[in-house]
């Protein structure tokens, strides 16, 4: 762990909502004011070739490169009590692989309790039919995750959440690229680019 929080630097931020079937992706403007939906990416659960990355991770890494992202925020699902479960473990493992793919851009995990609930509420308020929610709810959840992180940045003057310290790449690319990775989190700052909060639900089945 590093002792002091990292200051916020200018640059686009990405938000990622990790599910077992799809991954929601959102992005902000370079000033970190507004989070907007980008894409819903199907999870690539095939075992990749040695040294290769799953297609969904490659898609996010390409977006980070195209936008010259300063940081990537990944939602960390917890039960409402704050306890972590299987979905938390899966999100941590995914974040490890993603951190390796986008390095040296930092990846940080933020609490995403209630993000999916908020996403569904926003979609209903927009008049979108319930049957069509599934097509975009992951993007909407990623927007909630990212916007909450942006709001936390403005309040604290530091990056939100906890820094993912990835294991060496050789151990992380398994079972769809994300099965055996282990995440070490740092409360402090990122020495390059880079408090803490966002909202999602461990209580639902992650998709």
PDB file of C-alpha atoms in Angstrom:
ATOM      1  CA  UNK A   1       0.000   0.000   0.000  1.00  0.00           C
ATOM      2  CA  UNK A   2       1.018   3.545  -0.657  1.00  0.00           C
ATOM      3  CA  UNK A   3       0.387   6.061   2.034  1.00  0.00           C
ATOM      4  CA  UNK A   4      -0.920   9.099   0.176  1.00  0.00           C
ATOM      5  CA  UNK A   5      -3.770   9.473  -2.278  1.00  0.00           C
ATOM      6  CA  UNK A   6      -2.902  10.125  -5.914  1.00  0.00           C
ATOM      7  CA  UNK A   7      -3.929  13.456  -7.401  1.00  0.00           C
ATOM      8  CA  UNK A   8      -6.357  13.566 -10.292  1.00  0.00           C
ATOM      9  CA  UNK A   9      -4.801  14.332 -13.666  1.00  0.00           C
ATOM     10  CA  UNK A  10      -6.637  15.276 -16.834  1.00  0.00           C
ATOM     11  CA  UNK A  11      -7.647  12.485 -19.200  1.00  0.00           C
ATOM     12  CA  UNK A  12     -10.556  10.269 -20.129  1.00  0.00           C
ATOM     13  CA  UNK A  13     -11.651   7.638 -17.607  1.00  0.00           C
ATOM     14  CA  UNK A  14     -13.248   4.285 -18.400  1.00  0.00           C
ATOM     15  CA  UNK A  15     -15.822   2.444 -16.309  1.00  0.00           C
ATOM     16  CA  UNK A  16     -16.269  -1.335 -16.496  1.00  0.00           C
ATOM     17  CA  UNK A  17     -19.165  -3.431 -15.201  1.00  0.00           C
ATOM     18  CA  UNK A  18     -18.067  -7.085 -15.146  1.00  0.00           C
ATOM     19  CA  UNK A  19     -20.653  -9.814 -15.656  1.00  0.00           C
ATOM     20  CA  UNK A  20     -20.386 -13.508 -16.427  1.00  0.00           C
ATOM     21  CA  UNK A  21     -22.023 -13.056 -19.850  1.00  0.00           C
ATOM     22  CA  UNK A  22     -21.436  -9.415 -20.781  1.00  0.00           C
ATOM     23  CA  UNK A  23     -19.184  -6.517 -19.810  1.00  0.00           C
ATOM     24  CA  UNK A  24     -20.540  -2.977 -19.771  1.00  0.00           C
ATOM     25  CA  UNK A  25     -18.211  -0.186 -20.837  1.00  0.00           C
ATOM     26  CA  UNK A  26     -18.526   3.551 -20.232  1.00  0.00           C
ATOM     27  CA  UNK A  27     -16.203   6.515 -20.722  1.00  0.00           C
ATOM     28  CA  UNK A  28     -15.863  10.096 -19.591  1.00  0.00           C
ATOM     29  CA  UNK A  29     -14.692  13.286 -21.232  1.00  0.00           C
ATOM     30  CA  UNK A  30     -11.041  14.274 -20.574  1.00  0.00           C
ATOM     31  CA  UNK A  31     -12.119  16.597 -17.756  1.00  0.00           C
ATOM     32  CA  UNK A  32     -13.968  13.812 -15.964  1.00  0.00           C
ATOM     33  CA  UNK A  33     -17.327  15.550 -15.835  1.00  0.00           C
ATOM     34  CA  UNK A  34     -19.822  13.191 -17.432  1.00  0.00           C
ATOM     35  CA  UNK A  35     -19.875   9.408 -17.879  1.00  0.00           C
ATOM     36  CA  UNK A  36     -21.492   8.118 -21.070  1.00  0.00           C
ATOM     37  CA  UNK A  37     -22.210   4.580 -22.321  1.00  0.00           C
ATOM     38  CA  UNK A  38     -19.814   3.097 -24.870  1.00  0.00           C
ATOM     39  CA  UNK A  39     -20.525  -0.575 -25.505  1.00  0.00           C
ATOM     40  CA  UNK A  40     -21.765  -3.909 -24.202  1.00  0.00           C
ATOM     41  CA  UNK A  41     -19.037  -6.464 -24.840  1.00  0.00           C
ATOM     42  CA  UNK A  42     -19.747 -10.214 -24.828  1.00  0.00           C
ATOM     43  CA  UNK A  43     -17.523 -12.119 -22.414  1.00  0.00           C
ATOM     44  CA  UNK A  44     -14.958 -14.315 -24.127  1.00  0.00           C
ATOM     45  CA  UNK A  45     -14.810 -17.356 -21.862  1.00  0.00           C
ATOM     46  CA  UNK A  46     -12.664 -19.488 -24.170  1.00  0.00           C
ATOM     47  CA  UNK A  47      -9.228 -20.380 -22.895  1.00  0.00           C
ATOM     48  CA  UNK A  48      -6.872 -18.082 -24.827  1.00  0.00           C
ATOM     49  CA  UNK A  49      -3.672 -19.219 -26.471  1.00  0.00           C
ATOM     50  CA  UNK A  50      -0.518 -18.710 -24.385  1.00  0.00           C
ATOM     51  CA  UNK A  51       0.315 -15.027 -24.268  1.00  0.00           C
ATOM     52  CA  UNK A  52      -3.049 -14.035 -25.776  1.00  0.00           C
ATOM     53  CA  UNK A  53      -5.839 -12.004 -24.199  1.00  0.00           C
ATOM     54  CA  UNK A  54      -9.583 -12.691 -24.272  1.00  0.00           C
ATOM     55  CA  UNK A  55     -11.465 -10.708 -26.926  1.00  0.00           C
ATOM     56  CA  UNK A  56     -13.435  -8.679 -24.360  1.00  0.00           C
ATOM     57  CA  UNK A  57     -10.263  -7.587 -22.572  1.00  0.00           C
ATOM     58  CA  UNK A  58      -8.695  -6.645 -25.906  1.00  0.00           C
ATOM     59  CA  UNK A  59     -11.756  -4.540 -26.710  1.00  0.00           C
ATOM     60  CA  UNK A  60     -11.468  -2.580 -23.469  1.00  0.00           C
ATOM     61  CA  UNK A  61      -7.712  -2.176 -23.875  1.00  0.00           C
ATOM     62  CA  UNK A  62      -8.232  -0.815 -27.396  1.00  0.00           C
ATOM     63  CA  UNK A  63     -10.762   1.697 -26.078  1.00  0.00           C
ATOM     64  CA  UNK A  64      -8.352   2.784 -23.355  1.00  0.00           C
ATOM     65  CA  UNK A  65      -5.616   3.296 -25.940  1.00  0.00           C
ATOM     66  CA  UNK A  66      -7.862   5.139 -28.383  1.00  0.00           C
ATOM     67  CA  UNK A  67      -9.076   7.535 -25.701  1.00  0.00           C
ATOM     68  CA  UNK A  68      -5.664   7.847 -24.037  1.00  0.00           C
ATOM     69  CA  UNK A  69      -7.387   6.890 -20.803  1.00  0.00           C
ATOM     70  CA  UNK A  70      -5.861   8.119 -17.554  1.00  0.00           C
ATOM     71  CA  UNK A  71      -7.495   5.423 -15.404  1.00  0.00           C
ATOM     72  CA  UNK A  72      -9.897   2.486 -15.692  1.00  0.00           C
ATOM     73  CA  UNK A  73     -12.474   1.944 -12.937  1.00  0.00           C
ATOM     74  CA  UNK A  74     -13.822  -1.596 -12.465  1.00  0.00           C
ATOM     75  CA  UNK A  75     -16.900  -2.178 -10.341  1.00  0.00           C
ATOM     76  CA  UNK A  76     -16.450  -4.374  -7.259  1.00  0.00           C
ATOM     77  CA  UNK A  77     -19.775  -6.053  -6.396  1.00  0.00           C
ATOM     78  CA  UNK A  78     -20.485  -6.630  -2.740  1.00  0.00           C
ATOM     79  CA  UNK A  79     -23.497  -7.700  -0.711  1.00  0.00           C
ATOM     80  CA  UNK A  80     -25.406  -4.790   0.782  1.00  0.00           C
ATOM     81  CA  UNK A  81     -23.749  -5.659   4.093  1.00  0.00           C
ATOM     82  CA  UNK A  82     -20.369  -4.982   2.495  1.00  0.00           C
ATOM     83  CA  UNK A  83     -19.337  -8.640   2.481  1.00  0.00           C
ATOM     84  CA  UNK A  84     -17.645  -9.905  -0.665  1.00  0.00           C
ATOM     85  CA  UNK A  85     -18.660 -13.119  -2.422  1.00  0.00           C
ATOM     86  CA  UNK A  86     -18.107 -15.074  -5.625  1.00  0.00           C
ATOM     87  CA  UNK A  87     -18.965 -12.138  -7.887  1.00  0.00           C
ATOM     88  CA  UNK A  88     -16.418  -9.994  -6.062  1.00  0.00           C
ATOM     89  CA  UNK A  89     -13.746 -12.625  -6.567  1.00  0.00           C
ATOM     90  CA  UNK A  90     -14.568 -12.864 -10.276  1.00  0.00           C
ATOM     91  CA  UNK A  91     -14.421  -9.084 -10.689  1.00  0.00           C
ATOM     92  CA  UNK A  92     -11.065  -8.934  -8.901  1.00  0.00           C
ATOM     93  CA  UNK A  93      -9.640 -11.644 -11.163  1.00  0.00           C
ATOM     94  CA  UNK A  94     -10.933  -9.829 -14.252  1.00  0.00           C
ATOM     95  CA  UNK A  95      -9.374  -6.589 -13.047  1.00  0.00           C
ATOM     96  CA  UNK A  96      -5.971  -8.277 -12.761  1.00  0.00           C
ATOM     97  CA  UNK A  97      -6.061  -9.389 -16.399  1.00  0.00           C
ATOM     98  CA  UNK A  98      -7.318  -5.980 -17.502  1.00  0.00           C
ATOM     99  CA  UNK A  99      -4.558  -4.235 -15.547  1.00  0.00           C
ATOM    100  CA  UNK A 100      -1.980  -6.284 -17.398  1.00  0.00           C
ATOM    101  CA  UNK A 101      -3.609  -5.462 -20.735  1.00  0.00           C
ATOM    102  CA  UNK A 102      -3.798  -1.679 -20.248  1.00  0.00           C
ATOM    103  CA  UNK A 103      -0.543  -1.119 -18.307  1.00  0.00           C
ATOM    104  CA  UNK A 104       0.818   1.397 -17.516  1.00  0.00           C
ATOM    105  CA  UNK A 105      -2.695   2.869 -17.272  1.00  0.00           C
ATOM    106  CA  UNK A 106      -3.855   2.173 -13.698  1.00  0.00           C
ATOM    107  CA  UNK A 107      -6.907   0.045 -12.963  1.00  0.00           C
ATOM    108  CA  UNK A 108      -8.843   0.805  -9.781  1.00  0.00           C
ATOM    109  CA  UNK A 109     -11.737  -1.034  -8.157  1.00  0.00           C
ATOM    110  CA  UNK A 110     -14.713   0.869  -6.795  1.00  0.00           C
ATOM    111  CA  UNK A 111     -17.656  -0.328  -4.711  1.00  0.00           C
ATOM    112  CA  UNK A 112     -20.554  -0.886  -7.089  1.00  0.00           C
ATOM    113  CA  UNK A 113     -23.365  -1.854  -4.744  1.00  0.00           C
ATOM    114  CA  UNK A 114     -26.722  -0.890  -6.273  1.00  0.00           C
ATOM    115  CA  UNK A 115     -25.283   0.094  -9.662  1.00  0.00           C
ATOM    116  CA  UNK A 116     -27.532  -2.345 -11.529  1.00  0.00           C
ATOM    117  CA  UNK A 117     -30.578  -1.256  -9.556  1.00  0.00           C
ATOM    118  CA  UNK A 118     -29.769   2.357 -10.416  1.00  0.00           C
ATOM    119  CA  UNK A 119     -29.225   1.405 -14.052  1.00  0.00           C
ATOM    120  CA  UNK A 120     -32.633  -0.282 -14.318  1.00  0.00           C
ATOM    121  CA  UNK A 121     -34.292   2.709 -12.660  1.00  0.00           C
ATOM    122  CA  UNK A 122     -32.634   5.087 -15.115  1.00  0.00           C
ATOM    123  CA  UNK A 123     -33.701   2.961 -18.085  1.00  0.00           C
ATOM    124  CA  UNK A 124     -37.293   2.836 -16.867  1.00  0.00           C
ATOM    125  CA  UNK A 125     -37.272   6.595 -16.316  1.00  0.00           C
ATOM    126  CA  UNK A 126     -36.069   7.062 -19.893  1.00  0.00           C
ATOM    127  CA  UNK A 127     -39.102   5.135 -21.153  1.00  0.00           C
ATOM    128  CA  UNK A 128     -37.167   2.141 -22.449  1.00  0.00           C
ATOM    129  CA  UNK A 129     -39.253  -1.034 -22.486  1.00  0.00           C
ATOM    130  CA  UNK A 130     -38.354  -3.611 -19.861  1.00  0.00           C
ATOM    131  CA  UNK A 131     -37.586  -6.302 -22.434  1.00  0.00           C
ATOM    132  CA  UNK A 132     -34.877  -4.121 -23.964  1.00  0.00           C
ATOM    133  CA  UNK A 133     -33.133  -3.424 -20.653  1.00  0.00           C
ATOM    134  CA  UNK A 134     -30.911  -6.475 -20.953  1.00  0.00           C
ATOM    135  CA  UNK A 135     -29.319  -5.116 -24.131  1.00  0.00           C
ATOM    136  CA  UNK A 136     -28.064  -1.953 -22.472  1.00  0.00           C
ATOM    137  CA  UNK A 137     -28.233  -2.433 -18.703  1.00  0.00           C
ATOM    138  CA  UNK A 138     -24.550  -3.387 -18.525  1.00  0.00           C
ATOM    139  CA  UNK A 139     -23.584  -0.125 -20.224  1.00  0.00           C
ATOM    140  CA  UNK A 140     -25.906   1.774 -17.892  1.00  0.00           C
ATOM    141  CA  UNK A 141     -24.371   0.060 -14.857  1.00  0.00           C
ATOM    142  CA  UNK A 142     -20.893   0.997 -16.127  1.00  0.00           C
ATOM    143  CA  UNK A 143     -22.085   4.604 -16.401  1.00  0.00           C
ATOM    144  CA  UNK A 144     -23.267   4.528 -12.765  1.00  0.00           C
ATOM    145  CA  UNK A 145     -19.941   3.049 -11.642  1.00  0.00           C
ATOM    146  CA  UNK A 146     -17.925   5.624 -13.549  1.00  0.00           C
ATOM    147  CA  UNK A 147     -20.075   8.641 -12.669  1.00  0.00           C
ATOM    148  CA  UNK A 148     -19.874   7.790  -8.962  1.00  0.00           C
ATOM    149  CA  UNK A 149     -16.083   7.558  -9.257  1.00  0.00           C
ATOM    150  CA  UNK A 150     -15.971  10.913 -11.073  1.00  0.00           C
ATOM    151  CA  UNK A 151     -18.084  12.507  -8.345  1.00  0.00           C
ATOM    152  CA  UNK A 152     -15.749  11.065  -5.696  1.00  0.00           C
ATOM    153  CA  UNK A 153     -12.736  12.494  -7.548  1.00  0.00           C
ATOM    154  CA  UNK A 154     -14.254  15.963  -7.451  1.00  0.00           C
ATOM    155  CA  UNK A 155     -15.024  15.715  -3.729  1.00  0.00           C
ATOM    156  CA  UNK A 156     -11.667  14.275  -2.629  1.00  0.00           C
ATOM    157  CA  UNK A 157      -9.294  15.577  -5.293  1.00  0.00           C
ATOM    158  CA  UNK A 158      -7.916  12.036  -5.632  1.00  0.00           C
ATOM    159  CA  UNK A 159      -8.635   8.919  -7.648  1.00  0.00           C
ATOM    160  CA  UNK A 160     -11.518   6.854  -6.331  1.00  0.00           C
ATOM    161  CA  UNK A 161     -11.289   3.300  -5.073  1.00  0.00           C
ATOM    162  CA  UNK A 162      -8.337   0.958  -4.693  1.00  0.00           C
ATOM    163  CA  UNK A 163      -5.483   0.380  -7.107  1.00  0.00           C
ATOM    164  CA  UNK A 164      -5.173  -3.076  -8.673  1.00  0.00           C
ATOM    165  CA  UNK A 165      -1.647  -4.412  -8.440  1.00  0.00           C
ATOM    166  CA  UNK A 166      -1.565  -7.129 -11.091  1.00  0.00           C
ATOM    167  CA  UNK A 167       0.296 -10.394 -10.752  1.00  0.00           C
ATOM    168  CA  UNK A 168       2.835 -11.252 -13.453  1.00  0.00           C
ATOM    169  CA  UNK A 169       1.009 -11.858 -16.756  1.00  0.00           C
ATOM    170  CA  UNK A 170       2.009 -15.513 -16.946  1.00  0.00           C
ATOM    171  CA  UNK A 171      -0.393 -16.517 -14.164  1.00  0.00           C
ATOM    172  CA  UNK A 172      -3.421 -14.437 -15.032  1.00  0.00           C
ATOM    173  CA  UNK A 173      -4.701 -15.588 -18.401  1.00  0.00           C
ATOM    174  CA  UNK A 174      -6.809 -18.633 -17.704  1.00  0.00           C
ATOM    175  CA  UNK A 175     -10.459 -19.654 -17.986  1.00  0.00           C
ATOM    176  CA  UNK A 176     -11.492 -16.867 -20.286  1.00  0.00           C
ATOM    177  CA  UNK A 177      -8.468 -14.911 -19.215  1.00  0.00           C
ATOM    178  CA  UNK A 178      -9.788 -14.221 -15.769  1.00  0.00           C
ATOM    179  CA  UNK A 179     -10.056 -17.392 -13.748  1.00  0.00           C
ATOM    180  CA  UNK A 180      -6.906 -17.634 -11.668  1.00  0.00           C
ATOM    181  CA  UNK A 181      -5.746 -14.038 -11.416  1.00  0.00           C
ATOM    182  CA  UNK A 182      -5.269 -12.653  -7.925  1.00  0.00           C
ATOM    183  CA  UNK A 183      -5.788  -9.017  -7.083  1.00  0.00           C
ATOM    184  CA  UNK A 184      -3.732  -7.062  -4.599  1.00  0.00           C
ATOM    185  CA  UNK A 185      -5.358  -3.729  -3.832  1.00  0.00           C
ATOM    186  CA  UNK A 186      -3.652  -0.546  -2.770  1.00  0.00           C
ATOM    187  CA  UNK A 187      -5.513   2.201  -0.954  1.00  0.00           C
ATOM    188  CA  UNK A 188      -2.971   4.770  -2.005  1.00  0.00           C
ATOM    189  CA  UNK A 189      -2.210   6.533  -5.210  1.00  0.00           C
ATOM    190  CA  UNK A 190      -1.038   5.442  -8.561  1.00  0.00           C
ATOM    191  CA  UNK A 191       2.433   6.739  -9.097  1.00  0.00           C
ATOM    192  CA  UNK A 192       1.666   7.411 -12.741  1.00  0.00           C
ATOM    193  CA  UNK A 193      -1.881   8.589 -13.218  1.00  0.00           C
ATOM    194  CA  UNK A 194      -3.580   8.363 -10.322  1.00  0.00           C
ATOM    195  CA  UNK A 195     -11.115   7.726  -1.961  1.00  0.00           C
ATOM    196  CA  UNK A 196     -13.835   5.785  -2.509  1.00  0.00           C
ATOM    197  CA  UNK A 197     -17.168   4.900  -3.729  1.00  0.00           C
ATOM    198  CA  UNK A 198     -19.539   3.787  -6.398  1.00  0.00           C
ATOM    199  CA  UNK A 199     -22.622   1.760  -6.381  1.00  0.00           C
ATOM    200  CA  UNK A 200     -23.922  -2.533  -7.980  1.00  0.00           C
ATOM    201  CA  UNK A 201     -25.280  -5.511  -6.324  1.00  0.00           C
ATOM    202  CA  UNK A 202     -23.712  -8.771  -5.320  1.00  0.00           C
ATOM    203  CA  UNK A 203     -27.194  -9.996  -4.527  1.00  0.00           C
ATOM    204  CA  UNK A 204     -28.162 -10.384  -8.194  1.00  0.00           C
ATOM    205  CA  UNK A 205     -26.677 -13.007 -10.487  1.00  0.00           C
ATOM    206  CA  UNK A 206     -23.879 -11.274 -12.379  1.00  0.00           C
ATOM    207  CA  UNK A 207     -24.339 -11.551 -16.149  1.00  0.00           C
TER     208      UNK A 207
END
